[in-house]
Coordinates of N, CA and C in Angstrom, one line a residue:
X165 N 105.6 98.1 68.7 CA 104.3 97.8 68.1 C 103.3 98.1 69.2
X166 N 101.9 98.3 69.0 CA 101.1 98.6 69.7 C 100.4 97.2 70.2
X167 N 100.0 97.7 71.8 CA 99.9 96.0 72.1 C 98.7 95.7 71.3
X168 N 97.6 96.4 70.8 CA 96.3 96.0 70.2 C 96.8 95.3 69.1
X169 N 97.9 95.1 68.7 CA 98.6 94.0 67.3 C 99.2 93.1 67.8
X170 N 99.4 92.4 69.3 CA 99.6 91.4 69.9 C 98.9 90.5 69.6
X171 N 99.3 89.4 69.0 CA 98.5 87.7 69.1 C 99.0 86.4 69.9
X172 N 98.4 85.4 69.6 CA 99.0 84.8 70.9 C 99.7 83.6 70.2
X173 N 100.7 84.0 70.8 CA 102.6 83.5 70.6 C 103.4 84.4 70.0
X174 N 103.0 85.5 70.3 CA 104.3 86.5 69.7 C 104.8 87.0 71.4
X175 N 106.0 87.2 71.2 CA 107.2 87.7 71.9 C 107.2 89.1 72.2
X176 N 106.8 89.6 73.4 CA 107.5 91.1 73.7 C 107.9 91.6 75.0
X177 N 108.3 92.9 74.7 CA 109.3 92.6 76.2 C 108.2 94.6 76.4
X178 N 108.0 94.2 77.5 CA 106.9 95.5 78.6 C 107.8 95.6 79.8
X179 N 108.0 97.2 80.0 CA 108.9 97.4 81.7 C 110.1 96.6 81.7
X180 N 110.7 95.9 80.9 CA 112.0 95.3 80.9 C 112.1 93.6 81.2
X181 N 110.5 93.6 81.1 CA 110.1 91.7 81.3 C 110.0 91.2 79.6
X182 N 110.2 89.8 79.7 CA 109.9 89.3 78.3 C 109.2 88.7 78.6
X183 N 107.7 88.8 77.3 CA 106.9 88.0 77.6 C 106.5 87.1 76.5
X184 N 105.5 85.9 76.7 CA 105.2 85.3 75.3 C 103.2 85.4 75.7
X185 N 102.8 86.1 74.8 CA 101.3 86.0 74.7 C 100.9 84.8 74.6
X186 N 99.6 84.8 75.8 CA 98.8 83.1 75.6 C 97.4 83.2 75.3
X187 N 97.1 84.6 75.4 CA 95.7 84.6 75.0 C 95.3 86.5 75.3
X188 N 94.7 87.0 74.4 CA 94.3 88.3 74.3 C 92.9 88.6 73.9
X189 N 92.6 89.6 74.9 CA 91.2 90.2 74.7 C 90.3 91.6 74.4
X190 N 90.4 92.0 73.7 CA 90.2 93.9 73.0 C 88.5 93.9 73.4
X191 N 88.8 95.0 74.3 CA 87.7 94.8 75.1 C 87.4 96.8 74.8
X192 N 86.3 97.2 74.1 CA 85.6 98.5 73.8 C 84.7 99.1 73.8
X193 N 84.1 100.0 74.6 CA 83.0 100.2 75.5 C 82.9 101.9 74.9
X194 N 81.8 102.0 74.8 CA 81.4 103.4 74.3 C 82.4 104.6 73.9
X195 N 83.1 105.6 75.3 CA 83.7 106.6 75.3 C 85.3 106.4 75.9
X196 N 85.4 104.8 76.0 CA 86.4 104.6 76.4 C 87.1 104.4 75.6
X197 N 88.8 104.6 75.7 CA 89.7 104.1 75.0 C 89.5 102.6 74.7
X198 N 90.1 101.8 73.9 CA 90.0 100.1 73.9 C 91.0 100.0 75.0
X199 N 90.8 98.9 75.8 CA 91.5 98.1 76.4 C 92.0 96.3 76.0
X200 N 93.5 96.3 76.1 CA 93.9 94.9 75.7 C 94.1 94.5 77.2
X201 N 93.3 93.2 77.3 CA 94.0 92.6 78.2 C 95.0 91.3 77.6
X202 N 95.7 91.4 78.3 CA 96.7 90.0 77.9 C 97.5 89.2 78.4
X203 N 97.0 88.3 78.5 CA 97.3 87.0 79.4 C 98.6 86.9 79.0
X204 N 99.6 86.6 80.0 CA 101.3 86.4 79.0 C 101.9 85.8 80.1
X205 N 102.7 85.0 79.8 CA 104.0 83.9 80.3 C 105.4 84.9 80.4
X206 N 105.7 84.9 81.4 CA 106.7 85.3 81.2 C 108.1 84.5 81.3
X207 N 108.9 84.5 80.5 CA 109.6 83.5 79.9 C 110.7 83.5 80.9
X208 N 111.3 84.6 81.7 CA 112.3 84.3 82.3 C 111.8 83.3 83.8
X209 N 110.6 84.0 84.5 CA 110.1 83.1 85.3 C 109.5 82.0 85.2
X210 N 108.5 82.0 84.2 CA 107.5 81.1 84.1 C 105.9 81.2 84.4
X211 N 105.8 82.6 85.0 CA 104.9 83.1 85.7 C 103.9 83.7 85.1
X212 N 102.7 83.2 84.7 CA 101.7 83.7 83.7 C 100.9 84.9 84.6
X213 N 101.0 85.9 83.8 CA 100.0 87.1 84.3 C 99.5 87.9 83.7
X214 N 98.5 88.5 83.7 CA 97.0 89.3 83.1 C 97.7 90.7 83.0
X215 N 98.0 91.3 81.7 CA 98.5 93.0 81.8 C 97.3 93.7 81.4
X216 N 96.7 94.5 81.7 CA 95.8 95.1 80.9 C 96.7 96.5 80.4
X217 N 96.2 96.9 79.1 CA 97.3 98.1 78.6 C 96.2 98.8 77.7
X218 N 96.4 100.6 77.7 CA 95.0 101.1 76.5 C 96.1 100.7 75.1
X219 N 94.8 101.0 74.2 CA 94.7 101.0 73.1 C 96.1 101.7 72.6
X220 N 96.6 102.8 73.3 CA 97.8 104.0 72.3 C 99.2 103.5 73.5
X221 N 99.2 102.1 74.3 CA 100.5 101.5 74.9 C 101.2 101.1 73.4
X222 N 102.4 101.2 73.9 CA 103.5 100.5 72.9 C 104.7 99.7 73.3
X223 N 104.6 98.3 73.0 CA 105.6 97.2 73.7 C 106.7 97.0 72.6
X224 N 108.1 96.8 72.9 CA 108.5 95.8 72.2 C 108.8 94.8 71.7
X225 N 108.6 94.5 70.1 CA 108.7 93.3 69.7 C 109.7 92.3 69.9
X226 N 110.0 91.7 70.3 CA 110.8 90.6 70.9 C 110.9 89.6 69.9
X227 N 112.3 89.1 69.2 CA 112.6 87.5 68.2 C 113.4 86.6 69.1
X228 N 112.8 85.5 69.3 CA 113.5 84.5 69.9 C 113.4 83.5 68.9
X229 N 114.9 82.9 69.1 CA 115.8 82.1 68.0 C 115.6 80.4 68.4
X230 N 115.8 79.7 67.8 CA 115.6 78.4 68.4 C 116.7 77.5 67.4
X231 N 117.5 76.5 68.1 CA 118.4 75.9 67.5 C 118.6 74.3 68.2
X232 N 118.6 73.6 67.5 CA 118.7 72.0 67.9 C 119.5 71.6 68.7
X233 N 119.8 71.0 70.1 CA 120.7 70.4 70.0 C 120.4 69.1 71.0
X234 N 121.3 68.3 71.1 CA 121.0 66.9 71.4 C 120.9 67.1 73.2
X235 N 120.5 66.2 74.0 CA 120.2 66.3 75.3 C 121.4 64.6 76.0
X236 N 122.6 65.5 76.5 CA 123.5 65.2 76.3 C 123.3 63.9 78.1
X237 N 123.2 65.0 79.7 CA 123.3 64.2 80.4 C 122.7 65.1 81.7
X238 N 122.6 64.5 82.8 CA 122.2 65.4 84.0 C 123.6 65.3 85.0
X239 N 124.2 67.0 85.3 CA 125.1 66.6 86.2 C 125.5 66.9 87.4
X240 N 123.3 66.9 88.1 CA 123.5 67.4 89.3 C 122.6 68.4 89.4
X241 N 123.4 69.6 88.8 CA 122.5 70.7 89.3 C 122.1 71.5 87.7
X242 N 122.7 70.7 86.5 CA 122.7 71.4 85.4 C 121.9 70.6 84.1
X243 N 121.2 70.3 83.4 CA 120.9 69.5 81.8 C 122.2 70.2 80.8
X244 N 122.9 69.3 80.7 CA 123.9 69.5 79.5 C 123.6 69.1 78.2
X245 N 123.3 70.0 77.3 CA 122.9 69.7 76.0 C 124.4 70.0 74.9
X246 N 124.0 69.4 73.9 CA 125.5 70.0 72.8 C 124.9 69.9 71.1
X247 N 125.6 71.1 70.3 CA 124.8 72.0 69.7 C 125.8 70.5 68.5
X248 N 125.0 69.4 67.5 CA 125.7 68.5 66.9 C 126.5 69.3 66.0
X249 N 126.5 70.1 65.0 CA 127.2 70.4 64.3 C 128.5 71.5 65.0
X250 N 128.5 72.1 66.0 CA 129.8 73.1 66.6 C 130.4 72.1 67.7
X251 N 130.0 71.2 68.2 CA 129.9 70.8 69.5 C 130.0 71.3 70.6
X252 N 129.2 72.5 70.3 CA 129.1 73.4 71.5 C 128.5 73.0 73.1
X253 N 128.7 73.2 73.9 CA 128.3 72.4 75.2 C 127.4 73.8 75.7
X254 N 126.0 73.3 76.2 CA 125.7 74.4 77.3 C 124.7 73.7 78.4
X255 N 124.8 74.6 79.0 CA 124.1 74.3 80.6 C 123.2 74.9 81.1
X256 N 121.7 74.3 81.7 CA 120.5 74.8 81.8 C 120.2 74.2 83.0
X257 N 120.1 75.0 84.1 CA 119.7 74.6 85.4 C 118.2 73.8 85.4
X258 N 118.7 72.7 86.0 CA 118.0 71.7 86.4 C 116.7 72.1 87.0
X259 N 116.6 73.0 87.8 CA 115.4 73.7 88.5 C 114.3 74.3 87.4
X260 N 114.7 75.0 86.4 CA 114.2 75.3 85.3 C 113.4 74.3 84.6
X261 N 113.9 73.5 84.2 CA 113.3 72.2 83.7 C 112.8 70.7 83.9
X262 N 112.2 71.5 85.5 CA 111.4 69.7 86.2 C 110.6 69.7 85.0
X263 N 109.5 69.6 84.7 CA 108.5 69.2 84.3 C 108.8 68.6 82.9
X264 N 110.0 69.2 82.0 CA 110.7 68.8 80.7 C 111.4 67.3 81.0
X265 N 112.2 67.7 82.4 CA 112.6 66.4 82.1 C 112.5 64.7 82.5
X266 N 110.9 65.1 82.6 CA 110.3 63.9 82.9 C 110.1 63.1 81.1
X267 N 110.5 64.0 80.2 CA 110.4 63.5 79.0 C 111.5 63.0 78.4
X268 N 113.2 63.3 79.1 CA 114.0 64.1 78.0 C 114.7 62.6 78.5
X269 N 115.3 61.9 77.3 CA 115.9 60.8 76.8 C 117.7 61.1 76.4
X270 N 118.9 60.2 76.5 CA 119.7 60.8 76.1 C 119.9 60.8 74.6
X271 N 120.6 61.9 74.0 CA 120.6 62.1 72.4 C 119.3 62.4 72.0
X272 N 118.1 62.9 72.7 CA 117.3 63.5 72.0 C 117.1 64.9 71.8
X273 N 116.7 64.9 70.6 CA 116.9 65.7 69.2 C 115.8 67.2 70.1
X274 N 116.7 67.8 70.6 CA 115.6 69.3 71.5 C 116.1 70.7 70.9
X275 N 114.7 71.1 70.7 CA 114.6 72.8 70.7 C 115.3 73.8 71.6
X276 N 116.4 74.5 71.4 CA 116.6 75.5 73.0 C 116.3 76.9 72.1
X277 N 115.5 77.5 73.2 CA 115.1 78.5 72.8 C 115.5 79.8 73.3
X278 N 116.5 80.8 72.6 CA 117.7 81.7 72.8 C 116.5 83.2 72.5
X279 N 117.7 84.0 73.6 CA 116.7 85.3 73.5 C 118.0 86.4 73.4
X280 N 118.7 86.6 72.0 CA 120.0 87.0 71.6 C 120.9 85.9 72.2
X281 N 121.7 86.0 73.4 CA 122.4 85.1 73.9 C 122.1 84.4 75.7
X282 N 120.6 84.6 75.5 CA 120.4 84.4 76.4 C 119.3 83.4 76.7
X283 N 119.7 81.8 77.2 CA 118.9 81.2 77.1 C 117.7 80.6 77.7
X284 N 116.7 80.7 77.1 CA 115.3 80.4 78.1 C 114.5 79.7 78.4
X285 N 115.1 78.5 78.2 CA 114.1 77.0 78.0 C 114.5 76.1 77.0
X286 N 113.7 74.9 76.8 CA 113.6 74.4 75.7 C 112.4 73.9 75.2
X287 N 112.4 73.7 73.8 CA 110.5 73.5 73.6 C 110.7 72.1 73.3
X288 N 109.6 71.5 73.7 CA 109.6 70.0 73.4 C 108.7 69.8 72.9
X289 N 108.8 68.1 71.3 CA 107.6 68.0 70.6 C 106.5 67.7 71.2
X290 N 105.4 67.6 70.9 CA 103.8 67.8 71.4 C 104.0 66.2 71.6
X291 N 104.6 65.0 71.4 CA 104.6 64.1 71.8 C 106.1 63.2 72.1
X292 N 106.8 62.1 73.2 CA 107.6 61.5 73.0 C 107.5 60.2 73.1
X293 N 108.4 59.6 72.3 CA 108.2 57.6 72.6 C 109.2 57.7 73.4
X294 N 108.6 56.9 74.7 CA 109.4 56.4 75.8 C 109.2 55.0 76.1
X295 N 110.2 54.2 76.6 CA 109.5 52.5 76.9 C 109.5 52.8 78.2
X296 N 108.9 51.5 78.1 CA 108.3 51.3 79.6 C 109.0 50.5 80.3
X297 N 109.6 50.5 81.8 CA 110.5 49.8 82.3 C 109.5 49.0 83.2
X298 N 108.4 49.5 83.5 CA 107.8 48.5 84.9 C 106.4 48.6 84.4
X299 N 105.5 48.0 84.2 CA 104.1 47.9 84.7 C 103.6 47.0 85.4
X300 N 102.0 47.1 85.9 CA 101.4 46.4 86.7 C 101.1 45.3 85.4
X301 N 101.0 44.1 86.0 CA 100.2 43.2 85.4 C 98.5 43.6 85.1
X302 N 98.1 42.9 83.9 CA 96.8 43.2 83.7 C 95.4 42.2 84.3
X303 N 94.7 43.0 85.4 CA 93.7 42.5 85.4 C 92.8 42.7 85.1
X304 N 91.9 41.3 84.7 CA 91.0 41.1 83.9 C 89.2 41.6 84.8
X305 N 88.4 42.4 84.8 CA 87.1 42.2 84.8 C 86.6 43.9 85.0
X306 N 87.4 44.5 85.1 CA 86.8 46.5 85.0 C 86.6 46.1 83.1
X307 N 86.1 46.0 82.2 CA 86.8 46.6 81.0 C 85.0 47.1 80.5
X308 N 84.3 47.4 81.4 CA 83.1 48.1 81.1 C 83.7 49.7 80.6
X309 N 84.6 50.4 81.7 CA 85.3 51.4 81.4 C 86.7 51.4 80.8
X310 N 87.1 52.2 80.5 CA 88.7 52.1 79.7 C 89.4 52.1 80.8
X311 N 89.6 50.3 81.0 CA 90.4 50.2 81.8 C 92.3 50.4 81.9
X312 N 92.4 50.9 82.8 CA 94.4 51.4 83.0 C 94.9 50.9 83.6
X313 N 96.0 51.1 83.6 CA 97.1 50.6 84.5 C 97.9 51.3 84.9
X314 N 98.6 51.4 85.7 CA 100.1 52.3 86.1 C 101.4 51.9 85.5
X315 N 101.9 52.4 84.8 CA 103.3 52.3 84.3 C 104.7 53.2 84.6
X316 N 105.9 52.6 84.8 CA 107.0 53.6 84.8 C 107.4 53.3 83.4
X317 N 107.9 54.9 83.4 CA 109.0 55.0 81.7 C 110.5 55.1 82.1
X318 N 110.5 55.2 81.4 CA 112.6 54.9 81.7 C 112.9 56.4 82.2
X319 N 112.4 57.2 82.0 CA 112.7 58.3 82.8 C 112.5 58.5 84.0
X320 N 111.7 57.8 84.9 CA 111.2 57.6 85.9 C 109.3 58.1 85.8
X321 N 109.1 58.6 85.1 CA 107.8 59.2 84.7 C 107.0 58.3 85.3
X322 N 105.5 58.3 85.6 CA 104.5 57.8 85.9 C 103.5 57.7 84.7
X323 N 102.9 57.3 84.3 CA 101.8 57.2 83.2 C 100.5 56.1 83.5
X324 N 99.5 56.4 83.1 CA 98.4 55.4 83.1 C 98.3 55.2 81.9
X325 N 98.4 53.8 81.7 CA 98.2 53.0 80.2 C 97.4 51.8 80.1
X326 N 97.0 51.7 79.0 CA 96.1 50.0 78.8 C 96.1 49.1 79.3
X327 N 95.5 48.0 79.5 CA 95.7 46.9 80.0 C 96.3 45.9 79.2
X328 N 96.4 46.4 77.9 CA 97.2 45.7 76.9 C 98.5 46.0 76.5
X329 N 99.4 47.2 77.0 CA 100.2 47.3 76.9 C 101.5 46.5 78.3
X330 N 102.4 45.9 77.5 CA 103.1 45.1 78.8 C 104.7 45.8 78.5
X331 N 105.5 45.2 79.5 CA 107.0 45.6 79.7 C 107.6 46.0 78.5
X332 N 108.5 46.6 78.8 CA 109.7 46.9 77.5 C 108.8 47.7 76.0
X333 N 107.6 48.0 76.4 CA 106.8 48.0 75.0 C 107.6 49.9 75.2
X334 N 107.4 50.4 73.5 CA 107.5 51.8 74.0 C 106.4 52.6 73.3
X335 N 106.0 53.4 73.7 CA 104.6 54.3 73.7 C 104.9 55.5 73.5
X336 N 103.8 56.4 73.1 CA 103.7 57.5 72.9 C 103.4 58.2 74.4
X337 N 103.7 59.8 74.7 CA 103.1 60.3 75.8 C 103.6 61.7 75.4
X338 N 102.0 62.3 75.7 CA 101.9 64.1 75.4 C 102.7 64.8 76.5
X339 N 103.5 65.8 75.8 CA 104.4 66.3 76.8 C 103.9 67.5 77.3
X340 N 102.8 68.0 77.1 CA 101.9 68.9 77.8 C 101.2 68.7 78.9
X341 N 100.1 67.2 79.1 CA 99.8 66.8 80.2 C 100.3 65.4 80.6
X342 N 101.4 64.1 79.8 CA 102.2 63.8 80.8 C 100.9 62.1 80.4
X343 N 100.6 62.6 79.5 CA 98.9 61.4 79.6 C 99.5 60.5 78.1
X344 N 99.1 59.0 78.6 CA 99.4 58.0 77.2 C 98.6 58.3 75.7
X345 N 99.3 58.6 74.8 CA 98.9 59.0 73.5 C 99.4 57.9 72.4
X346 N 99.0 56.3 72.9 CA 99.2 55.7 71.9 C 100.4 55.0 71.9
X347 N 100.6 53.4 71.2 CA 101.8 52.9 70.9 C 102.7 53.5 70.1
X348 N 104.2 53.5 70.1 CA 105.0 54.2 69.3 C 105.4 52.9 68.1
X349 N 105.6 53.4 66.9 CA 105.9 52.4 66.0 C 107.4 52.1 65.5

């Protein structure tokens, strides 16, 4: 496909990297060719980078697969997940997924996202309910501003939350920035 038909979240692989588009800009100036720039993630590293490419480049389109499976245990150096219906077992280095698994609960229900047989992450919902194992107690006299607190989640996570939220409660939190998004019901 030509990159000027790139949008942002489609998959392609340039020079033998796979990338996932995050944002694109068709940029055309009098006697020039167009120019695509395009911001892209690259999926094996993680490593967001600016390609610019003319208007007559041609990338391949890239399908990545995605399949459920439960988030089983940590054993060290690995996240062991298992696929419920095969009970397929697989293994996703732990270095890969700091930042995921400040969210990831056991038996929760996660995306892994396969590139033929080759796996590259996993996507997690835009929000998770976690309880809360510790907070500060609430004091009373800031509440001019939206006053917080500090909380641990059972995962060990950090979060700032209400002053009305107490122990054992469990809450919502966005798994993009990691920030309280509300009581869970």
């Amino acid at each position: 496909m030509n990159v000027t038909e790139l949008r942002p979240g489609n998959y392609f692989i340039d020079e033998g990297n796979l990338y996932q588009v995050m944002d694109i800009l068709l940029n055309k100036t009098a006697m020039r060719k167009m120019v695509a720039k395009v911001k892209a993630k690259n999926m094996r590293t993680g490593a967001i980078t600016e390609l610019a490419r003319n208007s007559g480049y041609d990338v391949e389109k890239a399908v990545l697969s995605k399949k459920k499976m439960a988030y089983l245990y940590d054993d060290g150096d690995n996240l062991i997940f298992m696929d419920n219906s095969t009970f397929e077992q697989i293994g996703i280095a732990k270095s890969r997924l700091e930042w995921e698994l400040n969210f990831l609960v056991s038996n929760a229900e996660i995306d892994i996202l396969f590139y033929d047989d080759e796996i590259l992450g996993i996507t997690l919902p835009s929000s998770v309910a976690l309880q809360i194992v510790d907070c500060e107690p609430a004091v009373r006299g800031d509440t001019v501003n939206k006053a917080m607190k500090n909380a641990t989640l059972e995962t060990g996570f950090k979060v700032k939350v209400p002053l009305f939220i107490e122990n054992g409660e469990t809450v919502l939190v966005r798994t993009d920035t990691g920030a309280y998004d509300g009581r869970a019901n």
